[in-house]
Amino acid sequence: MDPAAAGNLSSSLEDYLEAIFNLTADGEVARSKDIADSLKVAKSSVTGAIKTLAEKKLVNHKPYGYVTLTPAGRAAAQNVARKHDIIKLFFVNILGVDDTLAQDAACKAEHVLGPDIIRRLLDFTEFVTTRNGSGYNLAGEFRKFSRNSNTQTDSMEAAQNG
Amino acid sequence: MDPAAAGNLSSSLEDYLEAIFNLTADGEVARSKDIADSLKVAKSSVTGAIKTLAEKKLVNHKPYGYVTLTPAGRAAAQNVARKHDIIKLFFVNILGVDDTLAQDAACKAEHVLGPDIIRRLLDFTEFVTTRNGSGYNLAGEFRKFSRNSNTQTDSMEAAQNG
DNA sequence: TTGACAAGTTAGGGTAGGCTAACTATATTA
DNA sequence: TAATATAGTTAGCCTACCCTAACTTGTCAA
């Protein structure tokens, strides 16, 4: 897991890596077409990204063949995927965000939150969940609290949502 | 506050708007040089961004003059600044993140979190703070919980931090 | 085994955003 | 008021991504 290569990845390249990771999770190989579909980009964009990732030794690829992650690529992808899961879990389980929205937001936030904040977010979610087991349902109480304080601002927020 | 103009701003343009907002907060005018300094970009990059923002009617500007926000620009900037504050407050007051790190992370996250999540984050911070007032210090308890579970992973995270 | 269709690549172009260097305008100050 | 320093602009270049269109390769079924 070469830190020099995986350390400075753009959001875009992290997305490609994550997509390959998800596509190959069940032992399948990733094909260019599937990557394009899952990221909703053109096939040629995938070719370009794969080329860049291959130069960084994060994926294995020979022309017209499928794509697999190198150990370094797998580590980097796993790191992104882990961030994604932690963020989404916090959004859904603690904040009570709708699953789809949480998914979308996690896809973006995963590229901007560093390891310190991610660790704390994970710990916090675990902390609240643990306390929850020991009698008091903090997330549930927050749900009630939240419902009361937000009724008339929703339409204005919906208009801003992107 | 024209939603068509302010709705599709890039992270970069939001940063410029926010910088102008902060520079003009105390009734001062914003000068190109100051914007460049605060965003750590070249003067010519500011000129280009200002031109784009002026086309979108978000700033007032005449060549070699200073820059002010239009009502629409002020609304958009305020929205970004508000997001920033809410995210940072959550990081610092709830997660116990260091101020500088929280500031940096908020600068990035403010561009990717939508209004629904921002509202919930604000509510949640308020909820925890309110409960805190009524006897139980949740954030403080989390601080203790967090300290115990993280001692040996820190060096590895420091290496990844960017 | 050979078309035909699907998958992948290449070529070329567009936008956004950054940079440096050189120029122009403004402000300061001797 | 003229010289100089600072601020702002312009021109030109670069990188990162994305796109479409056209071409090449691979594969599967008749």
mmCIF file of C-alpha atoms (C1' of nucleotides) in Angstrom:
data_model
loop_
_atom_site.group_PDB
_atom_site.id
_atom_site.type_symbol
_atom_site.label_atom_id
_atom_site.label_comp_id
_atom_site.label_asym_id
_atom_site.label_seq_id
_atom_site.Cartn_x
_atom_site.Cartn_y
_atom_site.Cartn_z
ATOM 1 C CA MET A 1 0.000 0.000 0.000
ATOM 2 C CA ASP A 2 2.208 2.757 -1.302
ATOM 3 C CA PRO A 3 1.203 5.909 0.573
ATOM 4 C CA ALA A 4 2.798 8.188 -2.000
ATOM 5 C CA ALA A 5 0.422 6.919 -4.684
ATOM 6 C CA ALA A 6 -2.763 6.584 -2.675
ATOM 7 C CA GLY A 7 -2.244 9.718 -0.618
ATOM 8 C CA ASN A 8 -3.055 12.362 -3.226
ATOM 9 C CA LEU A 9 -5.998 10.928 -5.076
ATOM 10 C CA SER A 10 -8.631 13.248 -6.464
ATOM 11 C CA SER A 11 -12.272 12.716 -5.543
ATOM 12 C CA SER A 12 -12.825 11.454 -9.039
ATOM 13 C CA LEU A 13 -10.112 8.811 -8.878
ATOM 14 C CA GLU A 14 -11.295 7.753 -5.446
ATOM 15 C CA ASP A 15 -14.733 7.255 -6.945
ATOM 16 C CA TYR A 16 -13.332 5.023 -9.665
ATOM 17 C CA LEU A 17 -11.369 3.021 -7.133
ATOM 18 C CA GLU A 18 -14.416 2.627 -4.930
ATOM 19 C CA ALA A 19 -16.558 1.551 -7.861
ATOM 20 C CA ILE A 20 -14.037 -1.115 -8.831
ATOM 21 C CA PHE A 21 -13.858 -2.212 -5.220
ATOM 22 C CA ASN A 22 -17.620 -2.606 -5.009
ATOM 23 C CA LEU A 23 -17.836 -4.386 -8.351
ATOM 24 C CA THR A 24 -15.136 -6.855 -7.357
ATOM 25 C CA ALA A 25 -16.375 -7.348 -3.802
ATOM 26 C CA ASP A 26 -17.978 -10.704 -4.533
ATOM 27 C CA GLY A 27 -14.966 -12.111 -6.355
ATOM 28 C CA GLU A 28 -16.129 -10.861 -9.745
ATOM 29 C CA VAL A 29 -13.869 -8.908 -12.068
ATOM 30 C CA ALA A 30 -14.668 -5.305 -12.938
ATOM 31 C CA ARG A 31 -15.392 -4.442 -16.516
ATOM 32 C CA SER A 32 -15.092 -0.994 -17.995
ATOM 33 C CA LYS A 33 -18.745 -0.948 -18.987
ATOM 34 C CA ASP A 34 -19.895 -1.698 -15.432
ATOM 35 C CA ILE A 35 -17.687 1.005 -13.984
ATOM 36 C CA ALA A 36 -19.090 3.472 -16.509
ATOM 37 C CA ASP A 37 -22.642 2.471 -15.608
ATOM 38 C CA SER A 38 -22.135 2.656 -11.879
ATOM 39 C CA LEU A 39 -20.518 6.095 -12.022
ATOM 40 C CA LYS A 40 -22.744 7.313 -14.838
ATOM 41 C CA VAL A 41 -19.869 8.447 -17.048
ATOM 42 C CA ALA A 42 -18.941 7.661 -20.642
ATOM 43 C CA LYS A 43 -16.871 4.588 -21.442
ATOM 44 C CA SER A 44 -14.016 6.759 -22.637
ATOM 45 C CA SER A 45 -13.853 8.502 -19.288
ATOM 46 C CA VAL A 46 -13.338 5.133 -17.643
ATOM 47 C CA THR A 47 -10.521 4.304 -20.043
ATOM 48 C CA GLY A 48 -8.767 7.517 -19.079
ATOM 49 C CA ALA A 49 -9.222 7.025 -15.366
ATOM 50 C CA ILE A 50 -8.057 3.416 -15.515
ATOM 51 C CA LYS A 51 -4.954 4.527 -17.338
ATOM 52 C CA THR A 52 -4.177 7.027 -14.583
ATOM 53 C CA LEU A 53 -4.842 4.492 -11.832
ATOM 54 C CA ALA A 54 -2.655 1.949 -13.604
ATOM 55 C CA GLU A 55 0.187 4.483 -13.776
ATOM 56 C CA LYS A 56 -0.173 4.893 -10.030
ATOM 57 C CA LYS A 57 -0.021 1.117 -9.638
ATOM 58 C CA LEU A 58 -3.450 0.994 -8.072
ATOM 59 C CA VAL A 59 -5.090 -1.202 -10.688
ATOM 60 C CA ASN A 60 -4.003 -3.992 -13.007
ATOM 61 C CA HIS A 61 -5.165 -3.626 -16.552
ATOM 62 C CA LYS A 62 -4.223 -4.730 -20.007
ATOM 63 C CA PRO A 63 -5.968 -3.272 -23.065
ATOM 64 C CA TYR A 64 -9.395 -4.794 -23.718
ATOM 65 C CA GLY A 65 -9.089 -6.804 -20.536
ATOM 66 C CA TYR A 66 -10.849 -6.421 -17.225
ATOM 67 C CA VAL A 67 -9.680 -4.446 -14.236
ATOM 68 C CA THR A 68 -8.497 -5.627 -10.834
ATOM 69 C CA LEU A 69 -7.114 -3.781 -7.851
ATOM 70 C CA THR A 70 -3.488 -4.096 -6.815
ATOM 71 C CA PRO A 71 -2.882 -4.525 -3.083
ATOM 72 C CA ALA A 72 -2.202 -0.787 -2.854
ATOM 73 C CA GLY A 73 -5.346 -0.044 -4.830
ATOM 74 C CA ARG A 74 -7.379 -2.357 -2.669
ATOM 75 C CA ALA A 75 -6.117 -0.665 0.487
ATOM 76 C CA ALA A 76 -6.927 2.784 -0.855
ATOM 77 C CA ALA A 77 -10.358 1.686 -2.060
ATOM 78 C CA GLN A 78 -11.106 0.002 1.230
ATOM 79 C CA ASN A 79 -10.209 3.185 3.046
ATOM 80 C CA VAL A 80 -12.669 5.188 0.943
ATOM 81 C CA ALA A 81 -15.377 2.556 1.278
ATOM 82 C CA ARG A 82 -14.865 2.453 5.027
ATOM 83 C CA LYS A 83 -15.223 6.236 5.279
ATOM 84 C CA HIS A 84 -18.368 6.000 3.222
ATOM 85 C CA ASP A 85 -19.890 3.404 5.534
ATOM 86 C CA ILE A 86 -18.996 5.288 8.703
ATOM 87 C CA ILE A 87 -20.425 8.563 7.430
ATOM 88 C CA LYS A 88 -23.581 6.958 6.135
ATOM 89 C CA LEU A 89 -24.113 5.056 9.360
ATOM 90 C CA PHE A 90 -23.844 8.264 11.334
ATOM 91 C CA PHE A 91 -26.277 10.046 9.041
ATOM 92 C CA VAL A 92 -28.844 7.257 9.156
ATOM 93 C CA ASN A 93 -28.549 5.896 12.677
ATOM 94 C CA ILE A 94 -27.865 9.094 14.567
ATOM 95 C CA LEU A 95 -29.263 11.936 12.499
ATOM 96 C CA GLY A 96 -32.136 9.910 11.087
ATOM 97 C CA VAL A 97 -31.408 10.897 7.500
ATOM 98 C CA ASP A 98 -33.250 9.092 4.722
ATOM 99 C CA ASP A 99 -31.222 6.206 3.303
ATOM 100 C CA THR A 100 -30.924 7.532 -0.240
ATOM 101 C CA LEU A 101 -29.934 11.006 0.849
ATOM 102 C CA ALA A 102 -27.426 9.598 3.318
ATOM 103 C CA GLN A 103 -25.949 7.479 0.555
ATOM 104 C CA ASP A 104 -25.527 10.468 -1.758
ATOM 105 C CA ALA A 105 -24.085 12.728 0.907
ATOM 106 C CA ALA A 106 -21.685 10.025 2.090
ATOM 107 C CA CYS A 107 -20.437 9.667 -1.509
ATOM 108 C CA LYS A 108 -19.340 13.274 -1.392
ATOM 109 C CA ALA A 109 -18.255 13.624 2.221
ATOM 110 C CA GLU A 110 -16.039 10.543 2.022
ATOM 111 C CA HIS A 111 -13.588 12.554 -0.088
ATOM 112 C CA VAL A 112 -13.232 15.467 2.295
ATOM 113 C CA LEU A 113 -13.201 14.062 5.829
ATOM 114 C CA GLY A 114 -9.801 13.037 7.160
ATOM 115 C CA PRO A 115 -8.949 10.095 9.382
ATOM 116 C CA ASP A 116 -9.200 11.932 12.680
ATOM 117 C CA ILE A 117 -12.756 13.059 12.101
ATOM 118 C CA ILE A 118 -13.719 9.699 10.627
ATOM 119 C CA ARG A 119 -12.424 7.913 13.692
ATOM 120 C CA ARG A 120 -14.357 10.217 15.995
ATOM 121 C CA LEU A 121 -17.498 9.836 13.933
ATOM 122 C CA LEU A 122 -17.216 6.067 14.166
ATOM 123 C CA ASP A 123 -16.546 6.204 17.879
ATOM 124 C CA PHE A 124 -19.409 8.579 18.437
ATOM 125 C CA THR A 125 -21.876 6.417 16.560
ATOM 126 C CA GLU A 126 -20.672 3.422 18.537
ATOM 127 C CA PHE A 127 -20.899 5.380 21.771
ATOM 128 C CA VAL A 128 -24.464 6.448 21.158
ATOM 129 C CA THR A 129 -25.447 2.968 20.019
ATOM 130 C CA THR A 130 -23.865 1.417 23.098
ATOM 131 C CA ARG A 131 -25.614 3.816 25.459
ATOM 132 C CA ASN A 132 -28.749 3.031 23.544
ATOM 133 C CA GLY A 133 -28.322 -0.626 24.486
ATOM 134 C CA SER A 134 -27.926 0.309 28.123
ATOM 135 C CA GLY A 135 -31.368 1.841 28.427
ATOM 136 C CA TYR A 136 -31.531 5.327 26.938
ATOM 137 C CA ASN A 137 -32.321 5.734 23.266
ATOM 138 C CA LEU A 138 -30.486 8.933 22.400
ATOM 139 C CA ALA A 139 -31.042 8.694 18.664
ATOM 140 C CA GLY A 140 -34.708 8.014 19.235
ATOM 141 C CA GLU A 141 -35.045 10.940 21.620
ATOM 142 C CA PHE A 142 -33.316 13.154 19.075
ATOM 143 C CA ARG A 143 -35.803 12.013 16.461
ATOM 144 C CA LYS A 144 -38.634 13.345 18.627
ATOM 145 C CA PHE A 145 -36.751 16.539 19.413
ATOM 146 C CA SER A 146 -36.016 17.078 15.729
ATOM 147 C CA ARG A 147 -39.589 16.552 14.583
ATOM 148 C CA ASN A 148 -40.882 19.269 16.852
ATOM 149 C CA SER A 149 -38.423 21.915 15.781
ATOM 150 C CA ASN A 150 -38.708 21.552 12.009
ATOM 151 C CA THR A 151 -41.954 21.898 10.205
ATOM 152 C CA GLN A 152 -42.122 25.163 8.334
ATOM 153 C CA THR A 153 -38.593 25.389 6.934
ATOM 154 C CA ASP A 154 -38.815 22.223 4.868
ATOM 155 C CA SER A 155 -40.134 23.639 1.600
ATOM 156 C CA MET A 156 -37.415 26.276 1.478
ATOM 157 C CA GLU A 157 -34.779 23.642 2.093
ATOM 158 C CA ALA A 158 -36.173 21.365 -0.570
ATOM 159 C CA ALA A 159 -35.716 24.173 -3.081
ATOM 160 C CA GLN A 160 -32.042 24.467 -2.202
ATOM 161 C CA ASN A 161 -31.333 20.770 -2.196
ATOM 162 C CA GLY A 162 -28.917 19.601 -4.892
ATOM 163 C CA MET B 1 -31.641 35.742 -3.796
ATOM 164 C CA ASP B 2 -31.928 34.331 -7.271
ATOM 165 C CA PRO B 3 -31.950 30.553 -6.859
ATOM 166 C CA ALA B 4 -30.969 29.953 -10.475
ATOM 167 C CA ALA B 5 -27.659 31.763 -10.012
ATOM 168 C CA ALA B 6 -26.753 30.679 -6.501
ATOM 169 C CA GLY B 7 -28.003 27.131 -6.869
ATOM 170 C CA ASN B 8 -25.247 25.679 -9.048
ATOM 171 C CA LEU B 9 -22.100 27.188 -7.623
ATOM 172 C CA SER B 10 -18.901 25.193 -7.691
ATOM 173 C CA SER B 11 -16.956 24.660 -4.470
ATOM 174 C CA SER B 12 -14.412 27.110 -5.772
ATOM 175 C CA LEU B 13 -16.912 29.899 -6.409
ATOM 176 C CA GLU B 14 -18.520 29.268 -3.037
ATOM 177 C CA ASP B 15 -15.097 29.713 -1.484
ATOM 178 C CA TYR B 16 -14.641 33.064 -3.201
ATOM 179 C CA LEU B 17 -18.083 34.183 -2.111
ATOM 180 C CA GLU B 18 -17.416 33.121 1.450
ATOM 181 C CA ALA B 19 -14.061 34.903 1.490
ATOM 182 C CA ILE B 20 -15.665 38.118 0.284
ATOM 183 C CA PHE B 21 -18.386 37.692 2.876
ATOM 184 C CA ASN B 22 -15.873 37.299 5.667
ATOM 185 C CA LEU B 23 -13.758 40.210 4.455
ATOM 186 C CA THR B 24 -16.766 42.492 4.303
ATOM 187 C CA ALA B 25 -18.320 41.276 7.540
ATOM 188 C CA ASP B 26 -17.210 44.301 9.525
ATOM 189 C CA GLY B 27 -18.391 46.840 6.986
ATOM 190 C CA GLU B 28 -15.071 46.858 5.132
ATOM 191 C CA VAL B 29 -14.832 46.449 1.390
ATOM 192 C CA ALA B 30 -13.128 43.406 -0.107
ATOM 193 C CA ARG B 31 -10.054 43.955 -2.220
ATOM 194 C CA SER B 32 -8.747 41.504 -4.760
ATOM 195 C CA LYS B 33 -5.437 41.205 -2.962
ATOM 196 C CA ASP B 34 -7.094 40.259 0.321
ATOM 197 C CA ILE B 35 -9.233 37.632 -1.362
ATOM 198 C CA ALA B 36 -6.131 36.187 -2.994
ATOM 199 C CA ASP B 37 -4.323 36.102 0.334
ATOM 200 C CA SER B 38 -7.158 34.527 2.258
ATOM 201 C CA LEU B 39 -7.710 31.787 -0.325
ATOM 202 C CA LYS B 40 -4.006 31.414 -1.096
ATOM 203 C CA VAL B 41 -4.422 31.775 -4.844
ATOM 204 C CA ALA B 42 -2.793 34.090 -7.375
ATOM 205 C CA LYS B 43 -4.258 37.540 -7.997
ATOM 206 C CA SER B 44 -5.159 36.572 -11.538
ATOM 207 C CA SER B 45 -7.250 33.692 -10.281
ATOM 208 C CA VAL B 46 -9.266 36.153 -8.222
ATOM 209 C CA THR B 47 -9.834 38.354 -11.257
ATOM 210 C CA GLY B 48 -11.238 35.391 -13.138
ATOM 211 C CA ALA B 49 -13.481 34.253 -10.306
ATOM 212 C CA ILE B 50 -14.790 37.775 -9.712
ATOM 213 C CA LYS B 51 -15.652 38.040 -13.379
ATOM 214 C CA THR B 52 -17.655 34.819 -13.195
ATOM 215 C CA LEU B 53 -19.422 35.876 -10.000
ATOM 216 C CA ALA B 54 -20.236 39.256 -11.528
ATOM 217 C CA GLU B 55 -21.767 37.536 -14.563
ATOM 218 C CA LYS B 56 -23.944 35.593 -12.154
ATOM 219 C CA LYS B 57 -24.936 38.873 -10.472
ATOM 220 C CA LEU B 58 -23.518 37.744 -7.157
ATOM 221 C CA VAL B 59 -20.923 40.487 -6.785
ATOM 222 C CA ASN B 60 -20.608 44.127 -7.837
ATOM 223 C CA HIS B 61 -17.335 45.031 -9.420
ATOM 224 C CA LYS B 62 -15.877 47.573 -11.756
ATOM 225 C CA PRO B 63 -12.306 47.209 -13.061
ATOM 226 C CA TYR B 64 -9.664 48.273 -10.543
ATOM 227 C CA GLY B 65 -12.372 48.813 -7.972
ATOM 228 C CA TYR B 66 -13.201 46.831 -4.883
ATOM 229 C CA VAL B 67 -15.741 44.042 -4.619
ATOM 230 C CA THR B 68 -19.074 43.936 -2.813
ATOM 231 C CA LEU B 69 -21.785 41.322 -2.637
ATOM 232 C CA THR B 70 -25.143 41.818 -4.268
ATOM 233 C CA PRO B 71 -28.171 40.807 -2.177
ATOM 234 C CA ALA B 72 -28.192 37.459 -4.012
ATOM 235 C CA GLY B 73 -24.479 37.041 -3.435
ATOM 236 C CA ARG B 74 -24.827 37.896 0.211
ATOM 237 C CA ALA B 75 -27.584 35.328 0.630
ATOM 238 C CA ALA B 76 -25.531 32.633 -1.078
ATOM 239 C CA ALA B 77 -22.420 33.509 0.918
ATOM 240 C CA GLN B 78 -24.355 33.560 4.146
ATOM 241 C CA ASN B 79 -25.721 30.134 3.376
ATOM 242 C CA VAL B 80 -22.220 28.750 2.899
ATOM 243 C CA ALA B 81 -20.900 30.510 5.992
ATOM 244 C CA ARG B 82 -23.805 29.168 8.007
ATOM 245 C CA LYS B 83 -23.084 25.630 6.878
ATOM 246 C CA HIS B 84 -19.483 26.134 7.801
ATOM 247 C CA ASP B 85 -20.351 27.275 11.306
ATOM 248 C CA ILE B 86 -22.805 24.449 11.922
ATOM 249 C CA ILE B 87 -20.377 21.779 10.751
ATOM 250 C CA LYS B 88 -17.496 23.215 12.697
ATOM 251 C CA LEU B 89 -19.589 23.531 15.856
ATOM 252 C CA PHE B 90 -20.563 19.893 15.594
ATOM 253 C CA PHE B 91 -16.969 18.808 15.068
ATOM 254 C CA VAL B 92 -15.647 20.838 17.975
ATOM 255 C CA ASN B 93 -18.453 20.688 20.527
ATOM 256 C CA ILE B 94 -19.682 17.158 19.955
ATOM 257 C CA LEU B 95 -16.812 15.207 18.432
ATOM 258 C CA GLY B 96 -14.115 17.109 20.304
ATOM 259 C CA VAL B 97 -12.077 17.815 17.182
ATOM 260 C CA ASP B 98 -9.183 20.254 17.399
ATOM 261 C CA ASP B 99 -10.176 23.761 16.320
ATOM 262 C CA THR B 100 -7.791 24.058 13.373
ATOM 263 C CA LEU B 101 -8.671 20.657 11.998
ATOM 264 C CA ALA B 102 -12.385 21.346 12.439
ATOM 265 C CA GLN B 103 -11.956 24.617 10.579
ATOM 266 C CA ASP B 104 -10.213 22.929 7.651
ATOM 267 C CA ALA B 105 -12.666 20.063 7.446
ATOM 268 C CA ALA B 106 -15.646 22.420 7.665
ATOM 269 C CA CYS B 107 -14.203 24.396 4.740
ATOM 270 C CA LYS B 108 -14.475 21.301 2.612
ATOM 271 C CA ALA B 109 -17.626 19.708 3.997
ATOM 272 C CA GLU B 110 -19.621 22.930 3.651
ATOM 273 C CA HIS B 111 -19.656 22.383 -0.118
ATOM 274 C CA VAL B 112 -21.006 18.870 -0.068
ATOM 275 C CA LEU B 113 -23.633 18.696 2.684
ATOM 276 C CA GLY B 114 -27.154 19.674 1.672
ATOM 277 C CA PRO B 115 -29.743 21.543 3.697
ATOM 278 C CA ASP B 116 -31.466 18.513 5.157
ATOM 279 C CA ILE B 117 -28.312 17.140 6.718
ATOM 280 C CA ILE B 118 -27.188 20.589 7.816
ATOM 281 C CA ARG B 119 -30.481 21.162 9.580
ATOM 282 C CA ARG B 120 -30.236 17.837 11.357
ATOM 283 C CA LEU B 121 -26.644 18.481 12.330
ATOM 284 C CA LEU B 122 -27.635 21.819 13.824
ATOM 285 C CA ASP B 123 -30.585 20.288 15.637
ATOM 286 C CA PHE B 124 -28.479 17.458 16.924
ATOM 287 C CA THR B 125 -25.800 19.751 18.293
ATOM 288 C CA GLU B 126 -28.483 21.839 19.930
ATOM 289 C CA PHE B 127 -30.158 18.714 21.295
ATOM 290 C CA VAL B 128 -26.977 17.407 22.859
ATOM 291 C CA THR B 129 -26.103 20.831 24.224
ATOM 292 C CA THR B 130 -29.580 21.216 25.702
ATOM 293 C CA ARG B 131 -29.476 17.803 27.351
ATOM 294 C CA ASN B 132 -26.055 18.761 28.586
ATOM 295 C CA GLY B 133 -27.638 21.709 30.378
ATOM 296 C CA SER B 134 -30.192 19.453 32.011
ATOM 297 C CA GLY B 135 -27.642 17.389 33.877
ATOM 298 C CA TYR B 136 -25.957 14.830 31.639
ATOM 299 C CA ASN B 137 -22.859 15.855 29.719
ATOM 300 C CA LEU B 138 -23.080 13.644 26.650
ATOM 301 C CA ALA B 139 -20.213 15.277 24.794
ATOM 302 C CA GLY B 140 -18.032 15.036 27.887
ATOM 303 C CA GLU B 141 -18.886 11.391 28.392
ATOM 304 C CA PHE B 142 -18.083 10.731 24.767
ATOM 305 C CA ARG B 143 -14.709 12.403 25.264
ATOM 306 C CA LYS B 144 -13.858 9.845 27.959
ATOM 307 C CA PHE B 145 -15.219 6.961 25.907
ATOM 308 C CA SER B 146 -13.202 8.121 22.900
ATOM 309 C CA ARG B 147 -9.925 8.461 24.787
ATOM 310 C CA ASN B 148 -10.042 4.857 25.933
ATOM 311 C CA SER B 149 -10.651 3.347 22.535
ATOM 312 C CA ASN B 150 -7.975 5.215 20.558
ATOM 313 C CA THR B 151 -4.361 5.130 21.489
ATOM 314 C CA GLN B 152 -2.408 3.014 19.069
ATOM 315 C CA THR B 153 -3.946 4.022 15.739
ATOM 316 C CA ASP B 154 -2.955 7.676 15.941
ATOM 317 C CA SER B 155 0.437 7.544 14.263
ATOM 318 C CA MET B 156 -0.922 5.711 11.257
ATOM 319 C CA GLU B 157 -3.707 8.258 10.915
ATOM 320 C CA ALA B 158 -1.314 11.149 11.195
ATOM 321 C CA ALA B 159 0.547 9.752 8.191
ATOM 322 C CA GLN B 160 -2.636 9.700 6.129
ATOM 323 C CA ASN B 161 -3.825 13.105 7.189
ATOM 324 C CA GLY B 162 -3.921 15.717 4.447
ATOM 325 C "C1'" DT C 1 -16.066 -20.082 -39.001
ATOM 326 C "C1'" DT C 2 -17.791 -15.928 -39.644
ATOM 327 C "C1'" DG C 3 -20.773 -11.947 -39.004
ATOM 328 C "C1'" DA C 4 -22.783 -8.883 -35.961
ATOM 329 C "C1'" DC C 5 -23.065 -6.733 -31.726
ATOM 330 C "C1'" DA C 6 -20.975 -5.387 -27.511
ATOM 331 C "C1'" DA C 7 -17.019 -3.626 -25.219
ATOM 332 C "C1'" DG C 8 -12.990 -0.871 -25.165
ATOM 333 C "C1'" DT C 9 -9.871 2.646 -27.119
ATOM 334 C "C1'" DT C 10 -8.420 6.803 -29.514
ATOM 335 C "C1'" DA C 11 -8.869 11.353 -31.246
ATOM 336 C "C1'" DG C 12 -10.393 15.640 -30.608
ATOM 337 C "C1'" DG C 13 -12.885 19.112 -28.135
ATOM 338 C "C1'" DG C 14 -15.051 21.685 -24.068
ATOM 339 C "C1'" DT C 15 -15.146 23.699 -19.305
ATOM 340 C "C1'" DA C 16 -13.325 24.911 -14.888
ATOM 341 C "C1'" DG C 17 -9.770 26.469 -12.369
ATOM 342 C "C1'" DG C 18 -5.220 27.150 -11.337
ATOM 343 C "C1'" DC C 19 -0.494 29.403 -12.582
ATOM 344 C "C1'" DT C 20 3.334 32.942 -14.314
ATOM 345 C "C1'" DA C 21 4.777 36.943 -16.748
ATOM 346 C "C1'" DA C 22 3.954 41.173 -18.550
ATOM 347 C "C1'" DC C 23 1.249 45.098 -18.695
ATOM 348 C "C1'" DT C 24 -1.889 48.939 -16.892
ATOM 349 C "C1'" DA C 25 -3.931 51.631 -13.370
ATOM 350 C "C1'" DT C 26 -3.967 53.649 -8.901
ATOM 351 C "C1'" DA C 27 -1.931 55.498 -4.746
ATOM 352 C "C1'" DT C 28 1.707 57.140 -2.057
ATOM 353 C "C1'" DT C 29 5.341 59.938 -1.068
ATOM 354 C "C1'" DA C 30 9.429 62.564 -1.757
ATOM 355 C "C1'" DT D 1 3.840 66.708 -9.481
ATOM 356 C "C1'" DA D 2 6.640 63.073 -10.852
ATOM 357 C "C1'" DA D 3 8.597 58.615 -9.486
ATOM 358 C "C1'" DT D 4 7.818 54.470 -7.568
ATOM 359 C "C1'" DA D 5 5.444 50.850 -5.328
ATOM 360 C "C1'" DT D 6 1.280 48.248 -5.032
ATOM 361 C "C1'" DA D 7 -2.920 46.432 -6.943
ATOM 362 C "C1'" DG D 8 -5.477 44.640 -10.706
ATOM 363 C "C1'" DT D 9 -5.820 42.822 -15.446
ATOM 364 C "C1'" DT D 10 -4.663 40.286 -19.568
ATOM 365 C "C1'" DA D 11 -2.570 36.766 -22.256
ATOM 366 C "C1'" DG D 12 -1.142 32.436 -22.584
ATOM 367 C "C1'" DC D 13 -0.339 27.999 -20.715
ATOM 368 C "C1'" DC D 14 -1.318 23.761 -17.964
ATOM 369 C "C1'" DT D 15 -3.937 19.938 -15.628
ATOM 370 C "C1'" DA D 16 -7.989 17.381 -14.570
ATOM 371 C "C1'" DC D 17 -12.255 15.683 -16.111
ATOM 372 C "C1'" DC D 18 -15.784 15.088 -18.828
ATOM 373 C "C1'" DC D 19 -17.955 14.401 -23.531
ATOM 374 C "C1'" DT D 20 -19.021 12.510 -28.599
ATOM 375 C "C1'" DA D 21 -17.735 10.158 -32.713
ATOM 376 C "C1'" DA D 22 -15.174 6.968 -34.972
ATOM 377 C "C1'" DC D 23 -12.436 3.061 -34.842
ATOM 378 C "C1'" DT D 24 -10.639 -1.546 -33.057
ATOM 379 C "C1'" DT D 25 -11.075 -5.756 -30.557
ATOM 380 C "C1'" DG D 26 -13.534 -9.643 -28.595
ATOM 381 C "C1'" DT D 27 -17.172 -12.808 -28.240
ATOM 382 C "C1'" DC D 28 -21.184 -15.446 -29.227
ATOM 383 C "C1'" DA D 29 -24.549 -17.517 -32.098
ATOM 384 C "C1'" DA D 30 -26.096 -18.950 -36.498
#
